[in-house]
Coordinates of C-alpha atoms in Angstrom, one line a residue:
M7 CA 99.8 101.1 131.2
A8 CA 101.0 98.5 133.7
A9 CA 100.2 95.7 131.2
G10 CA 102.1 97.5 128.5
K11 CA 105.1 98.0 130.8
K12 CA 105.1 94.3 131.7
K13 CA 105.0 93.4 128.0
E14 CA 108.0 95.6 127.3
I15 CA 110.0 93.9 130.1
I16 CA 109.1 90.4 128.8
Y17 CA 110.1 91.3 125.2
T18 CA 113.3 92.9 126.4
I19 CA 114.2 89.7 128.3
L20 CA 113.3 87.5 125.4
I21 CA 115.4 89.6 123.0
I22 CA 118.4 89.5 125.3
F23 CA 118.2 85.7 125.7
S24 CA 117.7 85.3 122.0
I25 CA 120.9 87.3 121.3
L26 CA 122.8 85.3 123.9
V27 CA 121.6 81.9 122.4
V28 CA 122.5 82.9 118.9
S29 CA 125.9 84.5 119.7
M30 CA 127.0 81.9 122.3
P31 CA 128.9 79.7 119.8
V32 CA 130.9 82.7 118.7
I33 CA 131.5 83.9 122.2
L34 CA 132.7 80.4 123.3
S35 CA 135.0 80.2 120.2
I36 CA 136.6 83.5 121.1
I37 CA 137.0 82.5 124.7
I38 CA 138.5 79.1 123.9
S39 CA 140.9 80.6 121.3
T40 CA 142.7 82.5 124.1
Q41 CA 143.1 79.4 126.4
T42 CA 145.8 76.8 126.8
P43 CA 144.8 73.0 126.5
V44 CA 144.9 72.8 130.4
Q45 CA 142.4 75.7 130.7
V46 CA 140.2 74.3 127.9
Y47 CA 139.8 70.9 129.6
S48 CA 139.6 72.4 133.2
S49 CA 136.6 71.4 135.3
P50 CA 134.4 73.3 135.9
P51 CA 134.9 74.9 132.4
R52 CA 136.5 78.3 132.4
L53 CA 134.1 80.8 130.7
T54 CA 136.4 83.8 130.7
P55 CA 139.1 84.7 128.2
S56 CA 142.7 84.0 129.0
N57 CA 145.8 85.7 127.6
H58 CA 147.2 82.9 125.5
F59 CA 147.1 84.7 122.2
A60 CA 149.9 82.6 120.8
N61 CA 147.2 80.3 119.5
Y62 CA 146.5 82.7 116.6
P63 CA 149.9 82.8 115.0
T64 CA 150.1 79.0 115.5
A65 CA 146.8 78.5 113.7
W66 CA 147.9 80.9 111.0
K67 CA 151.2 79.2 110.2
S68 CA 150.4 75.5 110.8
V69 CA 148.1 75.0 107.7
A70 CA 149.0 78.0 105.6
L71 CA 145.8 79.7 106.6
G72 CA 146.8 83.0 105.0
R73 CA 146.9 81.4 101.5
M74 CA 143.5 79.8 102.0
M75 CA 142.0 83.1 103.2
I76 CA 143.2 84.7 99.9
N77 CA 141.7 81.8 97.9
S78 CA 138.4 82.0 99.7
T79 CA 138.2 85.8 99.3
I80 CA 138.9 85.6 95.6
V81 CA 136.4 82.8 95.0
A82 CA 133.7 84.4 97.2
A83 CA 134.1 87.9 95.7
A84 CA 134.1 86.6 92.1
V85 CA 131.1 84.3 92.6
T86 CA 129.2 87.0 94.4
A87 CA 129.8 89.6 91.6
G88 CA 128.9 87.0 89.0
K89 CA 125.7 86.0 90.8
I90 CA 124.6 89.6 91.1
I91 CA 125.4 90.5 87.5
M92 CA 123.6 87.4 86.1
G93 CA 120.7 87.8 88.5
L94 CA 120.3 91.4 87.4
L95 CA 120.3 90.5 83.7
A96 CA 118.0 87.5 84.2
A97 CA 115.5 89.4 86.4
F98 CA 115.5 92.3 83.9
A99 CA 114.7 89.9 81.1
F100 CA 111.9 88.2 83.0
T101 CA 110.2 91.4 84.1
H102 CA 110.7 93.8 81.1
F103 CA 110.6 91.5 78.0
E104 CA 108.2 89.1 76.4
F105 CA 109.7 86.0 74.8
K106 CA 108.6 82.5 74.0
G107 CA 108.7 80.1 76.9
K108 CA 109.3 82.8 79.5
N109 CA 107.1 81.1 82.2
F110 CA 108.6 77.7 81.5
L111 CA 112.1 79.1 81.8
F112 CA 111.2 80.9 85.1
F113 CA 109.9 77.6 86.4
I114 CA 113.2 75.9 85.5
V115 CA 115.0 78.6 87.4
L116 CA 112.9 78.0 90.5
V117 CA 113.4 74.2 90.2
T118 CA 117.1 74.6 90.5
L119 CA 116.5 75.8 94.1
L120 CA 115.4 72.2 94.8
L121 CA 118.8 70.8 93.6
P122 CA 121.5 71.5 96.1
I123 CA 125.2 70.9 95.3
P124 CA 125.4 67.4 96.9
V125 CA 122.6 66.1 94.6
R126 CA 124.4 67.2 91.4
I127 CA 128.0 67.0 92.5
V128 CA 128.9 63.9 90.5
A129 CA 127.7 65.3 87.2
L130 CA 129.2 68.7 88.1
F131 CA 132.6 67.1 88.8
A132 CA 132.5 65.2 85.5
I133 CA 131.7 68.4 83.5
T134 CA 134.3 70.4 85.4
S135 CA 136.9 67.7 84.9
S136 CA 136.2 67.6 81.1
F137 CA 137.0 71.3 80.9
H138 CA 140.3 70.6 82.9
W139 CA 139.2 73.0 85.6
I140 CA 139.9 70.8 88.6
D141 CA 142.3 72.5 91.0
T142 CA 141.8 75.9 89.4
F143 CA 139.9 79.0 90.2
W144 CA 137.7 78.4 87.2
G145 CA 136.5 75.1 88.8
L146 CA 135.7 76.9 92.1
I147 CA 134.0 79.9 90.6
V148 CA 132.1 79.0 87.4
P149 CA 129.7 76.3 88.8
F150 CA 128.3 78.8 91.2
L151 CA 127.8 81.8 89.0
A152 CA 124.1 81.3 88.2
S153 CA 121.8 82.0 91.2
A154 CA 118.1 81.3 91.3
T155 CA 117.9 83.1 94.6
A156 CA 119.3 86.3 93.2
T157 CA 117.1 86.1 90.2
F158 CA 114.0 85.6 92.2
L159 CA 114.6 88.3 94.7
L160 CA 115.5 90.8 92.0
I161 CA 112.4 90.0 90.1
Q162 CA 110.3 90.8 93.1
R163 CA 112.2 94.1 93.5
F164 CA 111.8 95.1 89.9
K165 CA 108.1 94.4 90.0
M166 CA 107.8 97.0 92.8
V167 CA 109.2 99.8 90.5
P168 CA 106.4 101.9 89.1
R169 CA 105.7 101.1 85.4
E170 CA 105.5 104.8 84.8
L171 CA 109.3 105.1 85.1
L172 CA 109.7 102.7 82.2
D173 CA 107.2 104.7 80.1
A174 CA 109.0 108.0 80.9
A175 CA 112.4 106.4 80.1
K176 CA 111.1 105.2 76.7
V177 CA 109.7 108.7 75.9
D178 CA 113.2 110.2 76.7
G179 CA 114.8 107.6 74.3
C180 CA 116.4 105.6 77.1
S181 CA 117.7 102.2 75.9
P182 CA 116.9 99.1 77.9
M183 CA 120.4 98.6 79.3
R184 CA 120.6 102.3 80.2
Y185 CA 117.3 102.0 82.0
L186 CA 118.6 99.1 83.9
Y187 CA 121.9 100.8 84.8
K188 CA 120.5 104.3 85.5
I189 CA 117.1 103.6 87.1
L190 CA 116.6 100.0 88.2
L191 CA 120.1 99.5 89.7
P192 CA 120.0 102.6 92.0
L193 CA 116.5 101.7 93.1
S194 CA 117.6 98.1 93.9
K195 CA 120.8 98.9 95.8
N196 CA 119.5 97.6 99.1
T197 CA 118.3 94.3 97.6
I198 CA 121.7 94.0 96.0
G199 CA 123.4 94.7 99.3
A200 CA 121.4 92.0 101.0
L201 CA 122.3 89.6 98.2
I202 CA 126.0 90.4 98.5
V203 CA 125.9 89.4 102.2
I204 CA 123.9 86.2 101.5
Q205 CA 125.9 85.0 98.6
F206 CA 129.4 85.9 100.0
I207 CA 128.7 84.0 103.3
Y208 CA 127.2 81.1 101.3
I209 CA 130.3 80.7 99.1
W210 CA 132.7 81.3 102.0
N211 CA 131.1 78.4 103.9
Q212 CA 131.3 75.9 101.0
Y213 CA 133.2 72.8 102.0
L214 CA 132.1 69.7 99.9
W215 CA 132.7 71.1 96.4
P216 CA 136.1 72.8 97.1
L217 CA 137.2 69.5 98.7
M218 CA 136.4 67.6 95.5
A219 CA 137.5 70.3 93.0
T220 CA 141.0 71.0 94.5
N221 CA 144.0 68.8 95.0
S222 CA 146.9 71.0 96.0
K223 CA 147.4 73.0 99.1
E224 CA 147.8 76.2 97.0
M225 CA 144.1 76.0 95.9
R226 CA 142.5 74.9 99.2
V227 CA 140.0 77.2 100.9
V228 CA 139.4 78.1 104.5
Q229 CA 136.8 75.6 105.3
I230 CA 139.1 72.8 104.3
G231 CA 141.8 74.6 106.3
V232 CA 139.8 74.4 109.4
K233 CA 139.4 70.6 108.9
M234 CA 143.1 70.3 108.2
L235 CA 143.8 72.3 111.4
I236 CA 141.6 69.9 113.4
N237 CA 143.6 66.9 112.0
A238 CA 147.0 68.7 112.6
E239 CA 146.1 69.3 116.2
A240 CA 144.7 65.8 116.6
M241 CA 141.6 67.4 118.2
N242 CA 143.5 68.0 121.4
N243 CA 144.5 71.7 121.2
W244 CA 141.1 73.3 120.8
G245 CA 142.6 76.7 121.6
V246 CA 144.5 76.6 118.3
I247 CA 141.6 75.2 116.4
M248 CA 139.2 77.8 117.7
A249 CA 141.8 80.5 116.9
G250 CA 141.7 79.3 113.3
V251 CA 137.9 79.3 113.4
V252 CA 137.8 82.9 114.7
I253 CA 140.2 84.0 112.0
T254 CA 138.1 82.5 109.2
M255 CA 135.0 84.2 110.6
L256 CA 136.5 87.7 110.2
P257 CA 136.0 88.3 106.4
P258 CA 132.2 87.4 106.3
L259 CA 131.7 89.3 109.5
L260 CA 133.4 92.3 107.9
V261 CA 131.2 92.0 104.8
F262 CA 128.1 91.8 107.0
F263 CA 129.0 94.9 109.1
I264 CA 129.8 96.9 105.9
M265 CA 126.5 95.9 104.2
Q266 CA 124.4 95.7 107.4
E267 CA 122.2 98.7 106.6
S268 CA 121.5 97.6 103.0
F269 CA 120.9 94.0 104.3
M270 CA 118.2 95.1 106.7
K271 CA 116.6 97.6 104.3
G272 CA 116.7 95.0 101.5
F273 CA 114.6 92.5 103.5
A274 CA 112.3 95.3 104.8
L275 CA 111.5 96.2 101.1
A276 CA 110.9 92.5 100.3
S277 CA 108.4 92.2 103.2
E278 CA 106.5 95.2 102.0
K279 CA 105.7 93.4 98.7

């Protein structure tokens, strides 16, 4: 009993320290965002929040952060919806239909996981430019619509659904698309919720492609806005810079908290496979 109690104490301490280590950058960002330049550069460092909240309106106005937040929200929401829809259709095709070259096509889908954006960015820019999509929402959204990650995770989820449900649906005269919409979709809502969180945060954090695919301030996204804020403040007023960072963290945090239950259950189901 004493050994069990000792283990519980050790695990509790480790969990607390893990949470502190993971959350420390966010905590420091919030603290610094409320401080003046003098307080930021004070020695020893001040590790408590101040009351200099003027940093937030300064960050908001100095680089038109509001417009960039709208752009990022539109792009992230559109790409996330597109990835989920295409992932559902692709996973349904791979798990419920037989067609020539299915295994080879699935292999090609998995290979795309090995080709991140920086590797194919030159070819992607040339193709996007040929469609005249540079500096448009089309250029920011369309190149990200296909998702091997969503397809793979949804395939694993669909394989966990008892085959008897499909047989019963066929007996009742249920069409394939109705089976997908009425049966598979409700059973996969937690996996879809987890994918929404993953894909939204992934697109929200994109920097390199939006930097190349946009020219005007009206089409810039928040990650570029943070870089512009650093340049505007000449890396001296870190209170304003961190205020901008905190503002840009809010939408993905909101998505995570809304979808938190589905996110955790989605990965719990995946681990049961």
